[in-house]
C-alpha cells in the first residue's frame, strides 16, 4: 500500500494566508477532495482530479479519501481554515477508527492552517490576547444542552469566546440563545465582534456590545468573538486618508482577579 | 507620519509553516524587532536592521516598535506562532492605549500565524476535534487563583485544554498543580500529549494519560494538550518501514451528554 492521505487546511480564503507546506501538499496530490466552494479556490495542475462533495457529507468524504489512498493514490483532503478545528481531520480519524483495518496502516499527514479565529483576531487587533476558547454553535452533532453548559463555563471562567458556526438557514435561533445565556453572566459592556468572510472580497467586520449584539447579523461565513471582562476597545482618530477608522479590540495580557 | 507597524506570527518554526503574507511583510520591513531566537530564524535582506531583545521585555519591545514606526520606519515585530495568541499583539495594543496619542493614528497590521496548538494538533491527529480552550499557565501577569479557576471551568465544561507556557526554570511547579486540579475533575484515562518544539529539528512528542502525565517532561518549548472525556487514541500497526508508530489522538465531532 503506497498511497497516502494529506489533510490540508486552506486558511480563511486569501492565497496569502496559505502556508508553503499546504501548497506543496496540494501540488503533490493526484486527487483532491473537498467541499465544493473550497475546491473552487484551487488551481489544479494538469492530471489532478478534483472530487467535490456537499457541506454535510464529512464522513462520506473522509471514507472516500481513505479508500482512494488505500488504492495507492496520493490524496489531499481540504478544509477551510485549519483542518483540525471544526473541520475534516476529526472526521478522518473517526472514519479510520470505525473503518477497514488497512486504513490504520496508511500514511496520514495533517497540515495546519490559519483558522478563522486567528484571522479574525488579527483583523480586529488582539481580542484573543489572553485565555480563550472555541465553541461550535452547531447542534447537528451534539445536544444544545451541552453547548449551553460550555458557554456557561466559558463565561464563568472569563474566557474570551470564539463562536464557530454561529448561524445558518437550518440553525437560525442558536446565536440569539447563546447571547441570552451569556447576558445572564457577563457584563452588558463586553465587546462582541462579528467577523465575516475574513480575507475574502466580501469581508465585513462589525463590533457591538453584548447588550446590543444582533444575532441576525451572523451567517455561515461569520465568526463571532465575545470578549472577556477585561477586553476593550481603543478608539482611533479619523484621518483624511482613513475617515472612519474602526476601533481596535484587544484583551490585555495582565489580569488581576479570579 | 508615513511609517507603519506590522506584527507578524512566524509559526512554530519550520519555514514551510510560514504564510506568504508573513514573508511579504518581513521582506517589506526596514526594521525587524523580536525576541532573539525568533530573529535568528530569519534571513535579513540587505539594508534591513534587526533589533533583538530578551524574552520578558514585551512591553518595552512593543514601545520601541511603535516609536520606530512613528518616526517613519516600516517596522515588523515578530512573534513565534500567532502573534495574537500569548504573544506580541496584545502587548502592542496595551502600549498604544497607554502611550503617545500619535500612536493611535499609526497604520498597524497583524498577520496571523500557525499557533503552537494547531501545529501540535496536526502532528497528533485531531485532538482539538471539538470545543477547546487555550490557557497560559504562566502566572507572571495573572494570579495563580485565576489560572485555577479557568482550569476548573475548562474541565467542568469538558473542553479539550491546550496549555501554553506550561513550565520554565522560574515556574517549575505550575504544571504539576494543574494536573492535580484536573485529576479531581476528569477521568484518569483522559489522554495528555506533550508536544515539544513542533516542526523544529528537536521535535519530541509524548502521550500519557492524565493519571500518568509527568510534569517534569515539559519545558518552555512544550505545548500540553489535555483531552476531553471523549478524546481517544487509535492504535496503529507496526510496519517494517515504521516499526514504532505513535497512536493517533483525536476528539470525535459527535458528543452526546451535557
Coordinates of C-alpha atoms in Angstrom, one line a residue:
Chain A
X1 CA 0.0 0.0 0.0
X2 CA 1.9 3.1 -1.2
X3 CA -0.8 5.7 -1.2
X4 CA -1.1 8.5 1.3
X5 CA -3.6 11.0 2.6
X6 CA -2.7 14.5 3.5
X7 CA -5.4 16.7 5.2
X8 CA -4.8 20.3 4.3
X9 CA -6.1 23.5 5.9
X10 CA -6.6 26.2 3.3
X11 CA -6.8 29.1 5.7
X12 CA -9.6 31.7 5.7
X13 CA -9.5 32.3 1.9
X14 CA -6.8 34.8 0.8
X15 CA -4.0 32.9 -1.0
X16 CA -1.5 35.0 1.1
X17 CA -2.7 33.2 4.2
X18 CA -1.8 29.7 2.8
X19 CA 1.4 28.1 4.2
X20 CA 4.1 26.7 1.9
X21 CA 3.5 23.2 3.3
X22 CA -0.1 23.4 2.3
X23 CA 0.8 24.4 -1.2
X24 CA 3.3 21.7 -1.6
X25 CA 0.9 19.1 -0.3
X26 CA -1.7 20.2 -2.9
X27 CA 0.9 20.2 -5.7
X28 CA 1.9 16.6 -4.8
X29 CA -1.7 15.2 -4.8
X30 CA -3.1 13.1 -7.6
X31 CA -6.6 13.5 -6.2
X32 CA -8.1 16.4 -4.2
X33 CA -11.3 16.0 -2.3
X34 CA -13.3 18.7 -0.5
X35 CA -16.5 20.7 -0.1
X36 CA -17.2 22.4 -3.5
X37 CA -16.5 26.0 -2.5
X38 CA -13.1 25.1 -1.1
X39 CA -12.1 23.3 -4.2
X40 CA -13.2 26.3 -6.3
X41 CA -10.3 28.2 -4.6
X42 CA -7.7 25.9 -6.1
X43 CA -6.0 26.0 -9.5
X44 CA -5.5 22.2 -10.2
X45 CA -2.4 21.1 -12.0
X46 CA -2.7 19.0 -15.2
X47 CA -3.7 15.5 -14.4
X48 CA -5.1 16.2 -10.9
X49 CA -8.6 15.0 -10.2
X50 CA -10.9 17.1 -8.1
X51 CA -13.7 15.4 -6.2
X52 CA -16.3 17.9 -4.9
X53 CA -18.9 17.0 -2.3
X54 CA -21.6 18.7 -0.2
X55 CA -21.2 20.5 3.1
X56 CA -22.8 18.0 5.4
X57 CA -21.1 14.9 3.9
X58 CA -17.9 14.9 6.0
X59 CA -17.8 11.3 7.0
X60 CA -18.6 10.0 3.5
X61 CA -15.9 12.4 2.1
X62 CA -13.4 11.1 4.7
X63 CA -14.1 7.5 3.7
X64 CA -13.8 8.3 0.0
X65 CA -10.4 9.9 0.7
X66 CA -9.2 6.9 2.7
X67 CA -10.4 4.5 0.1
X68 CA -8.5 6.3 -2.6
X69 CA -5.3 6.5 -0.5
X70 CA -5.6 2.8 0.2
X71 CA -5.8 2.1 -3.5
X72 CA -2.5 3.8 -4.0
X73 CA -3.4 7.4 -4.8
X74 CA -1.7 10.5 -3.3
X75 CA -4.8 12.1 -1.9
X76 CA -5.3 15.6 -0.5
X77 CA -8.4 16.3 1.5
X78 CA -9.0 20.1 2.0
X79 CA -10.8 22.1 4.7
X80 CA -11.2 25.8 5.1
X81 CA -9.2 27.3 7.9
X82 CA -7.4 24.6 9.9
X83 CA -8.5 21.1 9.3
X84 CA -8.2 20.2 13.0
X85 CA -10.6 23.0 14.1
X86 CA -14.3 22.0 13.4
X87 CA -13.2 20.6 10.1
X88 CA -12.2 17.4 8.3
X89 CA -9.3 15.9 10.4
X90 CA -11.6 14.6 13.2
X91 CA -13.9 13.1 10.6
X92 CA -11.0 11.2 9.0
X93 CA -9.8 9.7 12.3
X94 CA -13.4 8.8 13.1
X95 CA -13.6 7.0 9.8
X96 CA -10.3 5.2 10.4
X97 CA -11.3 4.1 13.9
X98 CA -14.6 2.6 12.6
X99 CA -13.4 1.5 9.1
X100 CA -11.2 -1.0 7.4
X101 CA -8.2 -2.3 9.4
X102 CA -5.9 -1.4 6.5
X103 CA -6.6 2.3 6.9
X104 CA -4.7 2.3 10.2
X105 CA -1.5 1.4 8.3
X106 CA -1.9 4.4 5.9
X107 CA 0.4 7.3 5.8
X108 CA -1.8 10.2 7.0
X109 CA -0.5 13.7 7.5
X110 CA -2.3 16.8 8.7
X111 CA -1.0 20.2 7.5
X112 CA -2.2 23.0 9.8
X113 CA -3.8 26.2 8.5
X114 CA -4.9 29.6 9.7
X115 CA -8.2 29.0 11.4
X116 CA -10.9 31.7 11.3
X117 CA -10.4 32.7 14.9
X118 CA -6.8 33.7 14.2
X119 CA -7.6 35.5 11.0
X120 CA -10.4 37.4 12.7
X121 CA -8.3 38.2 15.7
X122 CA -5.6 39.7 13.5
X123 CA -8.0 42.0 11.7
X124 CA -9.6 43.2 15.0
X125 CA -6.5 43.8 17.0
X126 CA -5.7 41.2 19.7
X127 CA -9.0 40.1 21.1
X128 CA -7.6 36.6 22.0
X129 CA -4.8 38.3 23.9
X130 CA -5.4 36.1 27.0
X131 CA -7.0 32.7 27.7
X132 CA -9.7 31.9 25.3
X133 CA -11.9 29.1 24.0
X134 CA -13.5 28.0 20.7
X135 CA -17.1 26.6 20.7
X136 CA -19.1 25.5 17.7
X137 CA -22.7 26.6 18.0
X138 CA -23.8 23.8 15.7
X139 CA -26.1 21.3 17.4
X140 CA -26.1 18.9 14.5
X141 CA -23.7 16.6 16.3
X142 CA -24.2 17.5 19.9
X143 CA -27.2 18.3 22.1
X144 CA -27.9 22.0 22.7
X145 CA -27.7 21.4 26.4
X146 CA -24.0 20.6 26.0
X147 CA -23.5 23.9 24.1
X148 CA -25.2 25.7 26.9
X149 CA -23.0 24.0 29.5
X150 CA -19.9 25.0 27.7
X151 CA -21.0 28.6 27.2
X152 CA -21.8 28.9 30.9
X153 CA -18.4 27.6 32.0
X154 CA -16.6 29.7 29.4
X155 CA -18.3 32.8 30.8
X156 CA -17.8 31.8 34.4
X157 CA -14.1 31.1 33.6
X158 CA -13.9 34.6 32.0
X159 CA -12.5 33.1 28.7
X160 CA -12.7 35.1 25.5
X161 CA -15.1 33.1 23.4
X162 CA -14.8 32.4 19.7
X163 CA -18.0 31.0 18.3
X164 CA -17.7 29.0 15.1
X165 CA -20.8 28.1 13.0
X166 CA -23.0 30.7 14.8
X167 CA -25.9 30.5 12.3
X168 CA -27.2 29.0 9.2
X169 CA -30.6 28.8 7.5
X170 CA -31.2 25.5 9.3
X171 CA -30.0 26.9 12.7
X172 CA -31.5 30.4 13.0
X173 CA -32.0 30.7 16.8
X174 CA -28.9 29.3 18.4
X175 CA -26.8 32.5 18.4
X176 CA -29.6 34.5 20.0
X177 CA -30.0 31.9 22.7
X178 CA -26.2 32.0 23.3
X179 CA -26.3 35.7 23.7
X180 CA -29.2 35.5 26.1
X181 CA -27.4 32.9 28.2
X182 CA -24.2 35.0 28.3
X183 CA -26.1 38.2 29.2
X184 CA -27.1 36.5 32.4
X185 CA -23.4 36.1 33.4
X186 CA -21.2 38.7 31.6
X187 CA -21.4 42.5 31.9
X188 CA -23.5 44.1 29.1
X189 CA -20.5 46.2 28.0
X190 CA -18.4 43.2 26.9
X191 CA -17.4 43.7 23.3
X192 CA -18.8 41.3 20.7
X193 CA -17.2 41.2 17.2
X194 CA -18.8 39.7 14.1
X195 CA -16.1 38.8 11.6
X196 CA -17.5 37.7 8.2
X197 CA -15.5 36.2 5.3
X198 CA -12.2 37.4 6.6
X199 CA -9.6 38.0 3.9
X200 CA -12.1 37.4 1.2
X201 CA -13.6 40.1 -1.1
X202 CA -16.8 40.2 0.8
X203 CA -15.1 40.7 4.2
X204 CA -17.2 42.6 6.8
X205 CA -16.5 43.4 10.4
X206 CA -19.0 44.7 13.0
X207 CA -18.4 45.4 16.6
X208 CA -21.2 45.5 19.2
X209 CA -21.5 45.2 22.9
X210 CA -23.0 42.1 24.4
X211 CA -26.1 44.2 25.2
X212 CA -26.6 45.3 21.6
X213 CA -25.2 42.4 19.6
X214 CA -27.7 41.5 16.9
X215 CA -27.7 37.7 16.1
X216 CA -29.3 38.5 12.7
X217 CA -26.0 39.9 11.5
X218 CA -24.3 36.5 11.5
X219 CA -24.4 33.8 8.9
X220 CA -22.4 30.7 7.9
X221 CA -19.4 32.7 7.0
X222 CA -19.3 34.6 10.3
X223 CA -17.0 34.0 13.3
X224 CA -18.2 35.7 16.5
X225 CA -15.8 36.7 19.2
X226 CA -17.2 37.6 22.6
X227 CA -14.7 39.4 24.8
X228 CA -13.7 38.6 28.4
X229 CA -14.5 41.1 31.1
X230 CA -11.2 42.9 30.5
X231 CA -11.5 43.1 26.7
X232 CA -11.6 46.7 25.5
X233 CA -11.7 49.0 22.5
X234 CA -9.1 51.6 21.5
X235 CA -10.7 54.5 19.6
X236 CA -8.7 55.7 16.7
X237 CA -8.6 59.3 15.3
X238 CA -10.2 60.0 11.9
X239 CA -7.6 60.9 9.3
X240 CA -8.1 62.3 5.8
X241 CA -7.0 59.1 4.2
X242 CA -8.9 57.0 6.7
X243 CA -12.0 58.9 7.7
X244 CA -13.8 56.0 9.6
X245 CA -11.2 54.0 11.5
X246 CA -12.7 51.0 13.3
X247 CA -11.5 50.9 16.9
X248 CA -9.0 48.2 17.8
X249 CA -10.3 45.4 20.0
X250 CA -7.9 43.7 22.4
X251 CA -7.6 41.8 25.6
X252 CA -4.8 42.8 27.9
X253 CA -2.2 40.2 28.9
X254 CA -2.4 41.2 32.5
X255 CA -5.3 40.0 34.7
X256 CA -5.9 40.7 38.3
X257 CA -8.8 38.9 39.9
X258 CA -10.1 35.3 39.9
Chain B
X1 CA 3.5 60.1 9.6
X2 CA 4.2 57.5 6.9
X3 CA 5.7 54.7 8.9
X4 CA 3.9 51.5 9.7
X5 CA 4.0 48.6 12.0
X6 CA 3.2 45.0 11.0
X7 CA 3.0 42.4 13.8
X8 CA 3.9 39.0 12.2
X9 CA 3.4 35.5 13.5
X10 CA 6.3 33.2 12.4
X11 CA 4.5 29.9 13.1
X12 CA 6.1 27.1 15.1
X13 CA 9.5 27.1 13.4
X14 CA 9.6 25.3 10.1
X15 CA 9.8 27.7 7.2
X16 CA 7.1 25.6 5.5
X17 CA 4.6 26.7 8.1
X18 CA 5.1 30.4 7.3
X19 CA 2.4 32.1 5.3
X20 CA 3.0 34.2 2.1
X21 CA 1.7 37.3 3.8
X22 CA 4.1 36.9 6.7
X23 CA 7.0 36.6 4.3
X24 CA 5.9 39.6 2.3
X25 CA 5.6 41.6 5.5
X26 CA 9.1 40.7 6.6
X27 CA 10.5 41.4 3.1
X28 CA 8.9 44.9 3.2
X29 CA 10.3 45.9 6.6
X30 CA 13.2 48.3 7.2
X31 CA 13.4 47.3 10.8
X32 CA 12.6 43.9 12.4
X33 CA 12.2 43.6 16.2
X34 CA 11.8 40.5 18.2
X35 CA 13.0 38.1 20.8
X36 CA 16.5 36.9 19.8
X37 CA 15.7 33.3 19.0
X38 CA 12.9 34.3 16.7
X39 CA 15.1 36.8 14.8
X40 CA 17.7 34.0 14.4
X41 CA 15.2 32.2 12.2
X42 CA 15.2 35.0 9.7
X43 CA 17.5 35.7 6.7
X44 CA 17.5 39.5 6.6
X45 CA 17.7 41.4 3.3
X46 CA 20.5 43.9 2.6
X47 CA 19.8 47.1 4.5
X48 CA 17.3 45.6 7.0
X49 CA 18.1 46.3 10.6
X50 CA 17.4 43.6 13.2
X51 CA 16.7 44.6 16.8
X52 CA 16.8 41.7 19.2
X53 CA 15.5 41.8 22.8
X54 CA 15.0 39.5 25.7
X55 CA 12.1 37.2 26.4
X56 CA 10.4 39.1 29.2
X57 CA 10.7 42.6 27.6
X58 CA 7.4 42.5 25.6
X59 CA 6.1 46.0 26.5
X60 CA 9.5 47.7 26.0
X61 CA 9.8 45.9 22.7
X62 CA 6.3 47.0 21.7
X63 CA 7.1 50.6 22.6
X64 CA 10.3 50.5 20.6
X65 CA 8.5 49.2 17.6
X66 CA 5.8 51.9 17.8
X67 CA 8.4 54.6 18.3
X68 CA 10.3 53.5 15.2
X69 CA 7.1 53.3 13.2
X70 CA 6.1 56.8 14.4
X71 CA 9.5 58.0 13.1
X72 CA 8.6 56.8 9.6
X73 CA 10.1 53.3 9.5
X74 CA 8.5 50.3 8.1
X75 CA 8.6 48.1 11.2
X76 CA 8.0 44.4 11.6
X77 CA 7.6 43.0 15.1
X78 CA 7.8 39.2 15.1
X79 CA 6.4 36.5 17.4
X80 CA 6.6 32.8 17.3
X81 CA 3.4 31.0 16.4
X82 CA 0.5 33.5 16.0
X83 CA 1.2 37.0 17.4
X84 CA -2.4 37.2 18.8
X85 CA -2.0 34.1 21.0
X86 CA 0.0 34.7 24.1
X87 CA 2.4 36.8 22.1
X88 CA 3.2 40.4 21.0
X89 CA -0.1 41.7 19.5
X90 CA -1.7 42.3 22.9
X91 CA 1.4 44.0 24.2
X92 CA 1.4 46.4 21.3
X93 CA -2.2 47.5 21.8
X94 CA -1.5 47.8 25.5
X95 CA 1.4 50.1 24.7
X96 CA -0.8 52.1 22.2
X97 CA -3.6 52.5 24.8
X98 CA -1.2 53.8 27.4
X99 CA 1.3 55.6 25.1
X100 CA 1.6 58.6 22.9
X101 CA -1.6 59.9 21.2
X102 CA 0.1 59.8 17.8
X103 CA 0.5 56.0 18.0
X104 CA -3.3 55.6 17.6
X105 CA -3.1 57.2 14.1
X106 CA -0.4 54.6 13.0
X107 CA -1.0 52.1 10.4
X108 CA -0.9 48.8 12.4
X109 CA -1.5 45.4 10.8
X110 CA -1.4 42.0 12.4
X111 CA -0.5 39.0 10.2
X112 CA -1.8 35.7 11.7
X113 CA 0.4 32.6 12.0
X114 CA 0.2 28.9 12.9
X115 CA 0.0 28.9 16.6
X116 CA 1.6 26.0 18.6
X117 CA -1.8 24.4 19.4
X118 CA -2.6 24.0 15.7
X119 CA 0.8 22.7 14.8
X120 CA 0.7 20.2 17.7
X121 CA -2.8 19.1 16.9
X122 CA -1.8 18.4 13.3
X123 CA 1.1 16.2 14.4
X124 CA -1.0 14.3 16.9
X125 CA -4.1 13.6 14.8
X126 CA -7.1 15.8 15.6
X127 CA -7.1 16.3 19.4
X128 CA -8.9 19.7 19.1
X129 CA -11.6 18.0 17.1
X130 CA -14.3 19.5 19.2
X131 CA -14.7 22.5 21.5
X132 CA -11.5 23.5 23.1
X133 CA -9.7 26.2 25.1
X134 CA -6.2 27.7 25.4
X135 CA -4.8 28.7 28.8
X136 CA -1.4 30.1 29.5
X137 CA 0.0 28.5 32.7
X138 CA 2.3 31.5 33.3
X139 CA 1.4 33.4 36.4
X140 CA 3.7 36.2 35.7
X141 CA 0.9 38.5 34.7
X142 CA -2.1 36.9 36.5
X143 CA -2.7 35.4 39.9
X144 CA -2.5 31.6 40.1
X145 CA -6.0 31.5 41.6
X146 CA -7.3 32.8 38.2
X147 CA -5.5 30.0 36.4
X148 CA -7.1 27.5 38.7
X149 CA -10.5 29.0 38.1
X150 CA -10.1 28.7 34.4
X151 CA -8.7 25.1 34.6
X152 CA -11.7 24.2 36.7
X153 CA -14.3 25.6 34.3
X154 CA -12.5 24.2 31.3
X155 CA -12.7 20.7 32.9
X156 CA -16.3 21.1 34.1
X157 CA -17.2 22.3 30.6
X158 CA -15.4 19.3 29.1
X159 CA -13.3 21.4 26.8
X160 CA -10.1 20.0 25.3
X161 CA -7.4 22.1 27.0
X162 CA -4.3 23.4 25.3
X163 CA -1.7 24.6 27.9
X164 CA 0.7 27.3 26.7
X165 CA 3.8 28.1 28.8
X166 CA 3.4 25.0 31.0
X167 CA 6.8 25.3 32.6
X168 CA 10.1 27.2 32.8
X169 CA 13.0 27.3 35.2
X170 CA 11.3 30.2 37.0
X171 CA 7.9 28.4 37.0
X172 CA 8.6 24.7 37.9
X173 CA 5.5 23.7 39.9
X174 CA 2.6 25.1 38.0
X175 CA 2.0 22.2 35.6
X176 CA 2.0 19.6 38.4
X177 CA -0.5 21.7 40.3
X178 CA -2.7 22.0 37.1
X179 CA -2.6 18.2 36.7
X180 CA -3.5 17.7 40.3
X181 CA -6.5 20.0 40.0
X182 CA -7.7 18.4 36.8
X183 CA -7.3 14.9 38.3
X184 CA -10.0 15.9 40.8
X185 CA -12.5 16.5 37.9
X186 CA -11.6 14.5 34.8
X187 CA -11.3 10.7 34.5
X188 CA -7.7 9.3 34.9
X189 CA -7.8 7.9 31.4
X190 CA -8.0 11.2 29.6
X191 CA -5.1 11.4 27.2
X192 CA -2.4 14.1 27.7
X193 CA 0.0 14.9 25.0
X194 CA 3.3 16.8 25.4
X195 CA 4.3 18.4 22.1
X196 CA 7.8 19.9 22.2
X197 CA 9.4 22.1 19.5
X198 CA 6.9 21.0 16.9
X199 CA 8.3 21.2 13.3
X200 CA 11.8 22.0 14.5
X201 CA 14.7 19.6 14.5
X202 CA 14.4 18.8 18.2
X203 CA 10.7 17.9 17.9
X204 CA 9.5 15.4 20.5
X205 CA 6.0 14.1 21.2
X206 CA 4.9 12.0 24.2
X207 CA 1.5 10.8 25.1
X208 CA 0.4 9.9 28.6
X209 CA -2.9 9.5 30.5
X210 CA -3.9 12.2 33.0
X211 CA -3.1 9.6 35.7
X212 CA 0.5 9.1 34.5
X213 CA 1.3 12.5 33.0
X214 CA 4.7 13.6 34.3
X215 CA 5.0 17.4 34.5
X216 CA 8.8 17.1 34.5
X217 CA 8.7 16.3 30.8
X218 CA 7.6 19.8 29.9
X219 CA 9.7 22.9 29.3
X220 CA 9.4 26.3 27.7
X221 CA 9.2 24.8 24.2
X222 CA 6.3 22.4 25.2
X223 CA 2.6 22.7 24.4
X224 CA 0.5 20.4 26.5
X225 CA -2.9 19.1 25.3
X226 CA -5.3 17.6 27.7
X227 CA -8.1 15.7 26.1
X228 CA -11.8 16.0 26.8
X229 CA -13.7 13.0 28.2
X230 CA -14.3 11.7 24.6
X231 CA -10.8 12.1 23.3
X232 CA -9.2 8.8 22.3
X233 CA -6.3 7.0 20.8
X234 CA -6.2 4.9 17.7
X235 CA -3.5 2.3 17.8
X236 CA -1.6 1.8 14.6
X237 CA 0.1 -1.4 13.4
X238 CA 3.8 -1.7 13.3
X239 CA 5.2 -1.8 9.7
X240 CA 8.6 -2.8 8.5
X241 CA 9.3 0.8 7.4
X242 CA 7.7 2.3 10.5
X243 CA 8.3 -0.1 13.4
X244 CA 7.1 2.1 16.3
X245 CA 4.0 4.1 15.1
X246 CA 2.7 6.5 17.6
X247 CA -1.1 6.2 18.1
X248 CA -3.3 8.9 16.6
X249 CA -5.0 11.1 19.2
X250 CA -8.4 12.6 18.3
X251 CA -11.6 14.0 19.7
X252 CA -14.8 12.9 17.9
X253 CA -17.0 15.6 16.4
X254 CA -20.1 13.9 17.8
X255 CA -20.9 14.4 21.5
X256 CA -23.9 13.1 23.5
X257 CA -24.2 14.3 27.0
X258 CA -24.0 17.6 28.8

